[in-house]
XYZ file of C-alpha atoms in Angstrom:
623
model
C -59.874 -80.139 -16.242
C -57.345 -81.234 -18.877
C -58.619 -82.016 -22.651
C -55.720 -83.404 -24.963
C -56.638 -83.544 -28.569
C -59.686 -80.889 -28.155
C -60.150 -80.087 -31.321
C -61.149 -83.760 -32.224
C -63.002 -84.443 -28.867
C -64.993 -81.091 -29.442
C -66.161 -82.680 -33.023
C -66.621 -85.993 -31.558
C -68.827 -84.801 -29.063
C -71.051 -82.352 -31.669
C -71.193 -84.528 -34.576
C -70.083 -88.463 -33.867
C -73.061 -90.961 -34.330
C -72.018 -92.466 -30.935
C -72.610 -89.557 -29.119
C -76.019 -89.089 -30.725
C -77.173 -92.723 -29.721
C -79.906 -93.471 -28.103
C -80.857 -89.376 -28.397
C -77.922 -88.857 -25.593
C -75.691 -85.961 -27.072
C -77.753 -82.887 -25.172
C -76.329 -84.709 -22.729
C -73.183 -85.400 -22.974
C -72.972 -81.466 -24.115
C -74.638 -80.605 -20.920
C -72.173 -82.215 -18.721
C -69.022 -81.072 -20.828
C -70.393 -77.546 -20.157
C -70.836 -78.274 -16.416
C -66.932 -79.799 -15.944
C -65.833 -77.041 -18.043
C -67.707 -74.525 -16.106
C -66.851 -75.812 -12.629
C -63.168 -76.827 -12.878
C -61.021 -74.728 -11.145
C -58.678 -73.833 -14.181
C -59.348 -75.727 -17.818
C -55.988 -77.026 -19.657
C -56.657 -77.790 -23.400
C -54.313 -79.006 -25.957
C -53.781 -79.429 -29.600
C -51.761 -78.797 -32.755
C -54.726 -77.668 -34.685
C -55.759 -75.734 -32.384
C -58.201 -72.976 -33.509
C -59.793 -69.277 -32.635
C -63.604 -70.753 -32.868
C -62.692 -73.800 -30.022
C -61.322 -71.360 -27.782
C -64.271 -68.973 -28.373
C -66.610 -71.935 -28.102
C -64.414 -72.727 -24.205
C -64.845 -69.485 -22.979
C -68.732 -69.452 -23.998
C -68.909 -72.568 -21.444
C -66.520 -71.010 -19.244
C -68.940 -67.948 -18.665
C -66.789 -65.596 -16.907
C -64.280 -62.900 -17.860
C -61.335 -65.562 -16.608
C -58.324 -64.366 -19.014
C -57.234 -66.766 -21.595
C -53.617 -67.900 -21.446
C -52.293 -69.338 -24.644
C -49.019 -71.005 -25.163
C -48.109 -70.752 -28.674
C -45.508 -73.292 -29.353
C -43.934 -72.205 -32.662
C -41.585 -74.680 -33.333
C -41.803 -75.862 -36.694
C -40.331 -79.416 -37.283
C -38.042 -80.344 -40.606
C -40.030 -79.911 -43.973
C -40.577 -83.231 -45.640
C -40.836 -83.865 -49.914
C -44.445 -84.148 -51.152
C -44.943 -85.792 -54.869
C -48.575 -85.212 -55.666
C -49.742 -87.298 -58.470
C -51.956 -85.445 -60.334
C -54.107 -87.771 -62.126
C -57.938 -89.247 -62.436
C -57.670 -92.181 -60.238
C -55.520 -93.860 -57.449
C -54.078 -96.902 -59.891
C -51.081 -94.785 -60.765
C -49.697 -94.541 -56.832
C -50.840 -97.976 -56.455
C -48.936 -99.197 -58.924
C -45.732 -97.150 -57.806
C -46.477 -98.522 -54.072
C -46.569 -102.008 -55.851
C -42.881 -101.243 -57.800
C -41.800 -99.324 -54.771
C -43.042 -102.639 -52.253
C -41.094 -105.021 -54.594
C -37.630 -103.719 -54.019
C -37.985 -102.596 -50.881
C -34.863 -103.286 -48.401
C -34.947 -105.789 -45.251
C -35.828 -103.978 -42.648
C -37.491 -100.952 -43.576
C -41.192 -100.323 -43.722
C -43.173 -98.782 -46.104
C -46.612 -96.951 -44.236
C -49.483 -96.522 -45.800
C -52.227 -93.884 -45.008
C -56.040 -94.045 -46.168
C -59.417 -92.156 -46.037
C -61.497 -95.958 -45.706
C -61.455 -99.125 -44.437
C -62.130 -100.276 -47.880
C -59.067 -98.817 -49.472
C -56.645 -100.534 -46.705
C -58.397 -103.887 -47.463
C -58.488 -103.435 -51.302
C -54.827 -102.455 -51.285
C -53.611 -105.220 -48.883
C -55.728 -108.317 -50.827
C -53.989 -106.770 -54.274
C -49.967 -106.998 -52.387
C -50.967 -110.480 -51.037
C -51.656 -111.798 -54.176
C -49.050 -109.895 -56.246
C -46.396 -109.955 -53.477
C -47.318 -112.951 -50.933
C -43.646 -112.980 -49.197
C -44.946 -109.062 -47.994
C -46.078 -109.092 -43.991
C -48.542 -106.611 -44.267
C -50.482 -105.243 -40.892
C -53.905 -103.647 -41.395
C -55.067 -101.502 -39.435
C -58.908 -100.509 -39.645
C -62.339 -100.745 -38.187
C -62.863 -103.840 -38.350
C -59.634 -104.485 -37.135
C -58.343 -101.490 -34.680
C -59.170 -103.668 -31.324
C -57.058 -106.733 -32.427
C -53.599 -107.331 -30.394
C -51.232 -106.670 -32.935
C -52.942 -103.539 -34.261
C -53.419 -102.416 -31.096
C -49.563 -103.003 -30.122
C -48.850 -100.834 -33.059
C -51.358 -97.798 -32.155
C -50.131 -97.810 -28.507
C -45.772 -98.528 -29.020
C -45.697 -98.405 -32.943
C -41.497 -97.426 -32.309
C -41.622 -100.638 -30.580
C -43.263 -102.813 -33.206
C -41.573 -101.316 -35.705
C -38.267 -102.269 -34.122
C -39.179 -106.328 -33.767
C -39.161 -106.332 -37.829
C -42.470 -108.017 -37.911
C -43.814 -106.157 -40.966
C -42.968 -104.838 -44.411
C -45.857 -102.906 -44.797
C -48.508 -100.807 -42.625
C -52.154 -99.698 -44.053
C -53.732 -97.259 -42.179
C -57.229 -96.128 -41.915
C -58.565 -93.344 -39.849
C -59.321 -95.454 -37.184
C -55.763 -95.522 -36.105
C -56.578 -93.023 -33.370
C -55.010 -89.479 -33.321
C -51.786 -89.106 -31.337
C -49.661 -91.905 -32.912
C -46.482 -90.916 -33.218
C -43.812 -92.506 -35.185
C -40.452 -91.292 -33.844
C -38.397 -94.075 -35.007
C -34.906 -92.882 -37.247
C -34.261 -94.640 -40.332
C -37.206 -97.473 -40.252
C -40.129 -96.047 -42.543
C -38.726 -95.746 -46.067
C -41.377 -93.846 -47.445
C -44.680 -92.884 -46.653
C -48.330 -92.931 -49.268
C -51.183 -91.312 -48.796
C -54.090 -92.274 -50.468
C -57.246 -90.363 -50.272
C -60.582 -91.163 -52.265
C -62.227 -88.436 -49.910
C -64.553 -90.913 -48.508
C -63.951 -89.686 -44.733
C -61.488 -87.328 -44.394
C -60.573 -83.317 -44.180
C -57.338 -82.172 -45.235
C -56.173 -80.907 -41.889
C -57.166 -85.237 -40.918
C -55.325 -86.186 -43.896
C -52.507 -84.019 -43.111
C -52.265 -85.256 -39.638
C -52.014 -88.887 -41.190
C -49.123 -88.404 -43.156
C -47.393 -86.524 -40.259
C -47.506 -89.403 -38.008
C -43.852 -90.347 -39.150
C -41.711 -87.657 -37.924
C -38.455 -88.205 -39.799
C -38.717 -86.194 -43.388
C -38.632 -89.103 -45.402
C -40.421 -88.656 -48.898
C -44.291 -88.596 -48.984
C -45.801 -89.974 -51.987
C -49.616 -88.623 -52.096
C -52.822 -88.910 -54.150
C -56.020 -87.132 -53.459
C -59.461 -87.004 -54.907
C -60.093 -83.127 -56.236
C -63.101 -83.530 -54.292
C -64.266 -85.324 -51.232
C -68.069 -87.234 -50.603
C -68.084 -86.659 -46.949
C -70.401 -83.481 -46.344
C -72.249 -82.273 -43.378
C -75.593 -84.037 -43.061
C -77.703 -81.081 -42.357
C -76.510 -79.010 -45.341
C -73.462 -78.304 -47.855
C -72.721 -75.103 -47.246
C -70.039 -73.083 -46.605
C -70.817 -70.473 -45.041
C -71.578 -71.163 -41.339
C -74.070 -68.858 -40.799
C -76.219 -70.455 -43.875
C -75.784 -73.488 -43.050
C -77.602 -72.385 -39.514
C -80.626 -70.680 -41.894
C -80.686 -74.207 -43.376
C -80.726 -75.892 -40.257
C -83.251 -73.469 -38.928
C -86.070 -74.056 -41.946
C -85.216 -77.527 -41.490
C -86.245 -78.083 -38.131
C -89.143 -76.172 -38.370
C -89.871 -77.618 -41.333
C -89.724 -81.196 -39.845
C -91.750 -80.010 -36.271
C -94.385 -78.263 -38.579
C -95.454 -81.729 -39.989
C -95.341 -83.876 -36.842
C -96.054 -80.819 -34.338
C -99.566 -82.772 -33.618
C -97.794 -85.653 -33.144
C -95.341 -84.202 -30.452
C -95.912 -83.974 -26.457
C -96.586 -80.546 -25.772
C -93.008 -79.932 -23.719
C -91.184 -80.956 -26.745
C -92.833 -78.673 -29.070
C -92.450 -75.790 -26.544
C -88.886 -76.433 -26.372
C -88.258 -76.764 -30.001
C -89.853 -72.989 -30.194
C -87.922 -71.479 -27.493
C -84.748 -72.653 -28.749
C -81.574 -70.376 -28.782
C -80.922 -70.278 -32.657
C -78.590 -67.025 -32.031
C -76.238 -67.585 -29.215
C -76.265 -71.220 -28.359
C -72.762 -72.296 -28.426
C -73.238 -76.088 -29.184
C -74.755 -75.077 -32.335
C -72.295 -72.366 -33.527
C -69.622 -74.538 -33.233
C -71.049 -77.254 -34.840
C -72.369 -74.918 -37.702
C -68.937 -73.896 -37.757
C -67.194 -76.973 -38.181
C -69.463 -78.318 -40.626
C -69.106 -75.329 -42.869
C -65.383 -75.996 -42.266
C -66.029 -79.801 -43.717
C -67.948 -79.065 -46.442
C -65.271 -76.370 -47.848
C -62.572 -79.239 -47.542
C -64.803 -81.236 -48.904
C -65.426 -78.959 -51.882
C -61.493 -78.250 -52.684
C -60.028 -81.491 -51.600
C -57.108 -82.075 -53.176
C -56.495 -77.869 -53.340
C -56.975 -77.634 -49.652
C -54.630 -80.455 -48.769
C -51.861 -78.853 -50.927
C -52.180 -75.369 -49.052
C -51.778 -76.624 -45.863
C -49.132 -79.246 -46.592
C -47.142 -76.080 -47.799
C -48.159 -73.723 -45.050
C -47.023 -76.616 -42.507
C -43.170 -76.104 -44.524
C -43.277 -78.912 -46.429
C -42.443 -79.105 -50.246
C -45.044 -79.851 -52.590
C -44.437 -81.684 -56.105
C -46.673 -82.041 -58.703
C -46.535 -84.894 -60.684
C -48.132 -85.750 -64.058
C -49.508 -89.125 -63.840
C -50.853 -91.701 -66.337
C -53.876 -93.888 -65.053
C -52.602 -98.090 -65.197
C -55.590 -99.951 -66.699
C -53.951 -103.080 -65.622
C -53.750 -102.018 -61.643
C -57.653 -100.783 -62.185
C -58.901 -104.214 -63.245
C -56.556 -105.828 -60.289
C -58.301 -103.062 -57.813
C -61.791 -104.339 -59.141
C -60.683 -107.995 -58.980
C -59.754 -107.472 -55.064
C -62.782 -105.080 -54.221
C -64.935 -108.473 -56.097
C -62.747 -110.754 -54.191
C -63.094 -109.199 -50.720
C -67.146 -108.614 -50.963
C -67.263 -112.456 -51.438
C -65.208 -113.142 -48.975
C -66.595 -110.683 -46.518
C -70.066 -112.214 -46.918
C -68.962 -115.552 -46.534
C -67.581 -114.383 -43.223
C -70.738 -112.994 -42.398
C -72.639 -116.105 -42.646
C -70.225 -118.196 -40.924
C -70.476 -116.160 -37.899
C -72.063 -117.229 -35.095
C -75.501 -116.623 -34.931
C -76.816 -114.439 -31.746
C -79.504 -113.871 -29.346
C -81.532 -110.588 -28.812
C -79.406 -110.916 -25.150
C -76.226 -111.381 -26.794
C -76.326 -108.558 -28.984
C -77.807 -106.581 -26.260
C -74.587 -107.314 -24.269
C -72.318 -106.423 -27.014
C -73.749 -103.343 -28.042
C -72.383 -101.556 -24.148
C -68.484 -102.935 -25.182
C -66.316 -100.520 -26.474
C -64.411 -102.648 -28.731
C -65.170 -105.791 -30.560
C -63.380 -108.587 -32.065
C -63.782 -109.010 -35.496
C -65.918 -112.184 -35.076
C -68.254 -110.254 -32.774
C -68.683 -107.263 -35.683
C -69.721 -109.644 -38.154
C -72.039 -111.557 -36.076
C -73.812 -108.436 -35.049
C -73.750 -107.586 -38.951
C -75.533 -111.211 -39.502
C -77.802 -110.196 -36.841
C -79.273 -106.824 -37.869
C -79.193 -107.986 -41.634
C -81.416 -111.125 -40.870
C -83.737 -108.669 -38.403
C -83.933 -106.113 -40.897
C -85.075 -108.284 -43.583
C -87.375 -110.676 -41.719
C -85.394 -113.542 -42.661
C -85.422 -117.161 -41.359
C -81.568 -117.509 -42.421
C -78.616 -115.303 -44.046
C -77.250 -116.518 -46.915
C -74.287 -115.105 -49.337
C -76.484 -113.124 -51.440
C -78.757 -111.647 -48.659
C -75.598 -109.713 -47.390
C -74.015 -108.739 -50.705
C -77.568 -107.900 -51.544
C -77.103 -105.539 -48.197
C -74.416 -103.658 -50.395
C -72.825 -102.786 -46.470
C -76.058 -101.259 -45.517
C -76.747 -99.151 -48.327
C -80.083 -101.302 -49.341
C -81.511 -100.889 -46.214
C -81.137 -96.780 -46.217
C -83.079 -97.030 -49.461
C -85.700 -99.679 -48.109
C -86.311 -97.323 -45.389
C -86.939 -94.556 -47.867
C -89.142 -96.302 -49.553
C -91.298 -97.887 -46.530
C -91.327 -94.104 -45.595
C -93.033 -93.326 -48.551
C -95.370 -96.063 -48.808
C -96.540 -96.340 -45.044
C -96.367 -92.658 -44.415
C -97.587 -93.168 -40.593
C -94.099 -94.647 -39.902
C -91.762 -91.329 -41.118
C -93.678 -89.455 -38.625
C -93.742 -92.018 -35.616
C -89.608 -91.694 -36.186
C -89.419 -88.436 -36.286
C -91.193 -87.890 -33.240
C -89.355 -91.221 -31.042
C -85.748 -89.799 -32.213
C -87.282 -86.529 -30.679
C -88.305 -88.175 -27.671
C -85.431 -89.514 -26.529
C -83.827 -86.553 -26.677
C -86.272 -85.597 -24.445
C -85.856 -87.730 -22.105
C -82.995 -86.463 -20.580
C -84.139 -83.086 -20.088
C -81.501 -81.483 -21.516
C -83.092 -79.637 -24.464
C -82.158 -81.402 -28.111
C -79.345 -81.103 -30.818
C -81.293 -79.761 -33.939
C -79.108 -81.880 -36.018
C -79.944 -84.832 -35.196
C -83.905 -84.697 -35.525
C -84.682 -87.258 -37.953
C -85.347 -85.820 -41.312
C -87.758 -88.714 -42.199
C -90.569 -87.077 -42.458
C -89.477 -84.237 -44.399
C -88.076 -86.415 -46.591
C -91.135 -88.069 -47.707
C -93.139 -84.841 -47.633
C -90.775 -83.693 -50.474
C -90.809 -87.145 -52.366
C -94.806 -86.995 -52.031
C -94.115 -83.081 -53.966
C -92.483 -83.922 -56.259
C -95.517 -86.949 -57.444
C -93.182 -90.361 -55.989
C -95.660 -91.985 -54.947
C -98.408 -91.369 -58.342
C -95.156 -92.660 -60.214
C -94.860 -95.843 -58.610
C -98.227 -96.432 -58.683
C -97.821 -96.292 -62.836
C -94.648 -98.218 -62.910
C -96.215 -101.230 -60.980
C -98.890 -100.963 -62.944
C -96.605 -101.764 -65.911
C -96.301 -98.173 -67.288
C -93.468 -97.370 -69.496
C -91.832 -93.717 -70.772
C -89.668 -91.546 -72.615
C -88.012 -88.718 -71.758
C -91.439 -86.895 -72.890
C -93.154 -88.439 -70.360
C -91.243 -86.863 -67.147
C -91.740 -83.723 -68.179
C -93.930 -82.422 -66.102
C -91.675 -84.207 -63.340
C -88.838 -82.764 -64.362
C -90.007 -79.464 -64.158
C -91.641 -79.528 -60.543
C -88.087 -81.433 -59.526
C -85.912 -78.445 -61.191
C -88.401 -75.911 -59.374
C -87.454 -77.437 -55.839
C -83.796 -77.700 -56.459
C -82.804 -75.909 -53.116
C -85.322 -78.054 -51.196
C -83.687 -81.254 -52.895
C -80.144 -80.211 -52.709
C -80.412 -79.698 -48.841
C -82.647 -82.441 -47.550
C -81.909 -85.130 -50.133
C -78.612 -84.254 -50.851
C -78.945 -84.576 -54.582
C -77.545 -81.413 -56.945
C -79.555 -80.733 -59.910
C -77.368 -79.137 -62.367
C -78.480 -77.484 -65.608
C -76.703 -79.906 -67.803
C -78.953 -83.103 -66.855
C -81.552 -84.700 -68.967
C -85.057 -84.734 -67.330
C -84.443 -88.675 -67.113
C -81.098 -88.193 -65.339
C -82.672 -86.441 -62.458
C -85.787 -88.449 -62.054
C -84.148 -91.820 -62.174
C -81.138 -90.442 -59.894
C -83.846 -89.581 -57.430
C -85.939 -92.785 -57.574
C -82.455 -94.446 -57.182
C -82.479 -93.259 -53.382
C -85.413 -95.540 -52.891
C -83.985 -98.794 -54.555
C -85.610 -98.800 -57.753
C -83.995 -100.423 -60.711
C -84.688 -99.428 -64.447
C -84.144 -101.280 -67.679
C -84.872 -99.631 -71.411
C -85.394 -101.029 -74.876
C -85.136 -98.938 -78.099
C -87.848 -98.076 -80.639
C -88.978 -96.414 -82.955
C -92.838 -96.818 -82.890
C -94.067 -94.647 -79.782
C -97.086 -93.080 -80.148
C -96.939 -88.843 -81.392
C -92.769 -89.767 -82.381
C -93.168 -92.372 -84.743
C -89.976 -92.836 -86.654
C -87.910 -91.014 -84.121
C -84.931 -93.565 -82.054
C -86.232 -93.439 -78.424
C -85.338 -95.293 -75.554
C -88.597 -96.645 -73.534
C -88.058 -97.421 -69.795
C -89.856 -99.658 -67.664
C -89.387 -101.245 -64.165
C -87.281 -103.847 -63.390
C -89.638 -106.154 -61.902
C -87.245 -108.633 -60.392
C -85.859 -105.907 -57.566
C -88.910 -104.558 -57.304
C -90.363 -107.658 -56.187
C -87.515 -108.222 -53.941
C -87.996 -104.877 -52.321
C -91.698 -105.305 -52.098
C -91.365 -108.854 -50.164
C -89.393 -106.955 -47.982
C -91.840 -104.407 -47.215
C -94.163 -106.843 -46.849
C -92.631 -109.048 -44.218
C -91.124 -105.936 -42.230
C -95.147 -104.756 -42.316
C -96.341 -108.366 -40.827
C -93.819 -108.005 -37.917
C -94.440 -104.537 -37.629
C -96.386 -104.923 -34.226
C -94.526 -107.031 -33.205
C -91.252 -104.720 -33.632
C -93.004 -101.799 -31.870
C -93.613 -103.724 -28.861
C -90.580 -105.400 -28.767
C -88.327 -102.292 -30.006
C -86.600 -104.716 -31.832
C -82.942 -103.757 -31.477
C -82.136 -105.408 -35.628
C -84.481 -103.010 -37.369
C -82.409 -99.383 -37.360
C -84.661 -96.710 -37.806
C -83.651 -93.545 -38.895
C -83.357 -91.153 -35.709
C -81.023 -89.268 -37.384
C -79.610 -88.220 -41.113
C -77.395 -91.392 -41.612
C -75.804 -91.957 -44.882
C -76.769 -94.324 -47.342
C -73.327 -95.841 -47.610
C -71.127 -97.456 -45.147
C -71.849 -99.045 -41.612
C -75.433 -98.815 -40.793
C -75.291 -96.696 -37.486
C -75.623 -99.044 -34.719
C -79.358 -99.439 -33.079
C -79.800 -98.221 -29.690
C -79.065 -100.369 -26.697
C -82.023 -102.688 -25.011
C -84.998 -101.030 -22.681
C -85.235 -102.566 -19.128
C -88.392 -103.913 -19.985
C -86.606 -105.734 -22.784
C -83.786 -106.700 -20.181
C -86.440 -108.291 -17.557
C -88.404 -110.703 -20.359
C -87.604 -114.397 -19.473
C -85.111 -115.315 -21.925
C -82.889 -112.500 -21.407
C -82.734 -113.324 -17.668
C -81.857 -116.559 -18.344
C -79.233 -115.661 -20.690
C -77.857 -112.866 -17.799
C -77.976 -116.004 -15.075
C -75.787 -117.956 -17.593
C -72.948 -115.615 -18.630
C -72.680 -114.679 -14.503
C -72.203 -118.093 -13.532
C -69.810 -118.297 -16.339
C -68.374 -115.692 -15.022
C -65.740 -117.031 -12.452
C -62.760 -113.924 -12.156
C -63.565 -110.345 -10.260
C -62.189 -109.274 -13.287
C -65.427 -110.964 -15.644
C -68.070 -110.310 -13.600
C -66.394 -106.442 -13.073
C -67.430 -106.252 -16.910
C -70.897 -107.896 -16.776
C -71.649 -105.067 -13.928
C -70.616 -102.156 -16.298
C -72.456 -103.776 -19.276
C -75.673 -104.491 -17.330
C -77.963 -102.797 -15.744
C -77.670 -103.141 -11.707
C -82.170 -103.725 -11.410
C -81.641 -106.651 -14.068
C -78.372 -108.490 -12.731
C -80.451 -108.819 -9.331
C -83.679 -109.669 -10.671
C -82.086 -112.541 -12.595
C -79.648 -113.556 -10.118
C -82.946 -113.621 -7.199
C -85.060 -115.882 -9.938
């Protein structure tokens, strides 16, 4: 068995959301421990290679095999660093602007990035200011297209045709791109908002180039991107919290759960199982980066021999408001896409969900797909998917259904549970579904008597969330590790409470006055509801409640329910391929007799085998 990269397909494996699809990751863990475990001799590889992955191999391993490890010491030329110390990223945007503007024929300036939003901010800000720039961006959305792919597999090669002036990178270029090229890449940024990335990632990123040619980097002090199941640093904590968590979470659906599920979940191996060291491990390792961002990247930048430059940095109001303009700019535009793409079938989307890669069409019809499902809607128009906010309104519609129909947090729990399950290869604590738990804690802390009073048309001061206040501040552990929200000492009781009702899509407008009952004469601001989104949300509810039955018999593939922690922000995770008895109704049949008669190469209907199941393809092809 040879593993290249195993660092990164060790974490990809424990903690990707592809892996955890469709409750498959016990899994895909079991059968890495089998091939590891029954290979002859195991050959692993990587630069960042470390003492807890080789630990975590020989666990698997399960014999007293020696451990051979080559140690290759070679440490390659130093390069410069200038680290602009400053508040924001408009001051190395606006040298990469000067910098792009007099660059040479020829040479190529490469850009690295934490998001897929930074690459497409940045490149809509030189098209406009610098239109005669050839600019190649490579992201998400846009990592399977020819040209970016050319460039990820041969980038000495593309380099060499002359085809570009400039190259944004996000982290989906794929680890193991290597820039050997002499005397092409004039400089290299590094812009880092710490959306996504570690420092040992963002390290890697500006290493791609090989020759020492000047880095010019900005980091945020501190990154957003923490472990799901809990920020701490300390591995062995973060297990505790994982531990109360889960039994936390089985505690309130236990009499929901089939017996051999709840038996399993008590027998579990909290102390030795390697799986979740490792993973404990790693995401104590993330949050610390996470933490000391900027600090951390520094250190190892200088422990890898390079020279490190810190530069005193003014923020550019005028490169802000042209950062805003093209983040405006490209939401419009990116909607607009949306609702031009072609519209799908349940079928279609079924058969694009088993591809590996996409075209950028495809992602955005799938995106027009869910977002009409999720909604209940009859069309999508511009403001339904900026409404979407990239996902992020449907995390907090879900938080709020949770709370409202409390049935449904539980019925989640317990399906993301059972498909675990269902492969019989015991479950991944950390990704049980923390829906339930979540609510439980909202109901504590008196969610649900609030909203009753705001519909009702009740308005307060700060006096009035008092009592709030004071039961939130008393479950600040709780809050900090299952709704990821940090109550520090210096917040106003009105900070906290509207942070926290935030989560679940509510909206809040104030008026001043002086006339409120027991503070007459005293300036205070009165809040209320804003009616308008909470209307919005409710019609939501409503409509996702009328097709409720419907969903649950269907399994709807649109509607993404929460079988695991996801994130508010970015790319709703992707909902979990078709059943068969979804596969065998009438219209998908049809749909599977079309696209094999369309299918008229070895080659086509080679990929229609791999992307549907073998029972289906014959009963529609016998009909």
């Amino acid at each position: 068995l040879i593993v290249d990269e195993v660092v990164q397909v060790i974490r990809h494996l424990l903690t990707s959301s592809t892996c955890a699809r469709d409750g498959r990751r016990p899994a895909l863990l079991t059968r890495f421990h089998q091939l590891v475990q029954t290979a002859r001799r195991v050959i692993v590889a990587d630069a960042d290679l470390d003492n807890g992955t080789l630990h975590y191999l020989q666990q698997l391993r399960g014999d007293d095999s020696p451990l051979f490890l080559i140690h290759n010491r070679y440490q390659p030329p130093g390069y410069k660093v200038r680290m602009l110390d400053t508040p924001d990223r408009t001051a190395i945007t606006r040298q990469l602007m000067t910098e792009a503007a007099a660059l040479q024929p020829g040479k190529v300036i490469l850009v690295a990035t934490d998001s897929r939003g930074s690459t497409k901010t940045i490149a809509r800000v030189l098209k406009k200011e610098q239109p005669e720039k050839r600019v190649l961006v490579i992201n998400s959305e846009t990592s399977g297209g020819d040209c970016e792919q050319g460039f990820i597999q041969t980038p000495d090669i593309v380099l060499n045709l002359n085809e570009y002036d400039i190259i944004l990178c996000s982290p989906s270029m794929a680890t193991g791109v290597s820039i050997e090229l002499q005397d092409k890449i004039e400089a290299v940024y590094g812009i880092f908002t710490g959306a996504s990335s570690t420092d040992a990632d963002m390290a890697q990123a500006l290493g791609r180039v090989r020759q020492p040619v000047d880095r010019v980097v900005w980091c945020a002090e501190r990154g957003r991107n923490f472990s799901q199941g809990s920020r701490s640093t300390n591995a062995l904590e973060l297990k505790a919290h994982l531990q109360d968590r889960t039994n936390a979470i089985v505690s309130l659906v236990r009499s929901n759960l089939r017996e051999d599920i709840a038996d399993g979940l008590d027998e579990y191996d909290w102390q030795s199982n390697p799986h979740l060291n490792l993973y404990c491990q790693m995401a104590a390792a993330q949050n610390y980066a996470m933490y000391y961002l900027r600090d951390a990247l520094i250190v190892r930048l200088r422990h890898e021999g390079n020279t490190v430059e810190m530069e005193q940095c003014e923020s550019d109001a005028v490169i802000w408001m042209q950062l805003r303009e093209a983040r405006e700019e490209d939401r419009q535009a990116e909607a607009q896409a949306i609702v031009d793409a072609p519209a799908l079938t349940f079928s279609e989307v079924a058969l694009l969900q088993q591809k590996e890669s996409l075209t950028l069409e495809q992602q955005r019809s799938l995106q027009r797909y869910f977002i009409q499902e999720f909604y209940g809607l009859e069309d999508v128009t511009i403001d339904d998917v900026l409404w979407d906010n990239e996902g992020r309104r449907r995390g907090e519609l879900l938080n709020l259904e949770a709370l409202l129909f409390p049935g449904l947090a539980i019925d989640w729990t317990v399906k993301a549970l059972e498909k675990q399950a269902t492969w019989n290869q015991g479950v991944t604590p950390w990704d049980i579904s923390g829906a339930e738990l979540r609510r439980k804690l909202r109901e504590m802390l008196g969610f649900p008597e609030l909203l009753e009073r705001m519909q009702a048309g009740w308005e307060w001061t700060v006096f009035d969330l008092l009592p709030y206040a004071e039961r939130a501040r008393s479950l600040a552990d709780k809050i900090q590790v299952i709704l990821h929200f940090t109550i520090r000492d210096e917040m106003s009781d009105t900070q906290i409470l509207h942070q926290l009702l935030s989560q679940l899509g509510l909206k809040f407008e104030f008026r001043w006055s002086r006339t409120v009952v027991g503070y007459e004469g005293t300036k205070l601001k009165v809040f209320h509801l804003l009616v308008e989104v909470w209307q919005r949300l409710w019609r939501v509810l409503e409509r996702r409640q009328a097709r409720r039955p419907v969903r649950e018999e269907s399994a709807a593939v649109g509607s993404p329910l929460p079988s695991n922690d996801s994130k508010l922000g970015g790319d709703p995770t992707s909902p979990d391929p078709p059943t068969l008895e979804e596969w065998l109704t009438p219209d998908c049949l049809a749909d599977v007799r079309g696209w094999w008669a369309a299918a008229t190469t070895p080659e086509a209907q080679t990929e229609l085998r791999q992307a549907i199941p073998e029972a289906v393809l014959r009963q529609a092809l016998a009909s």
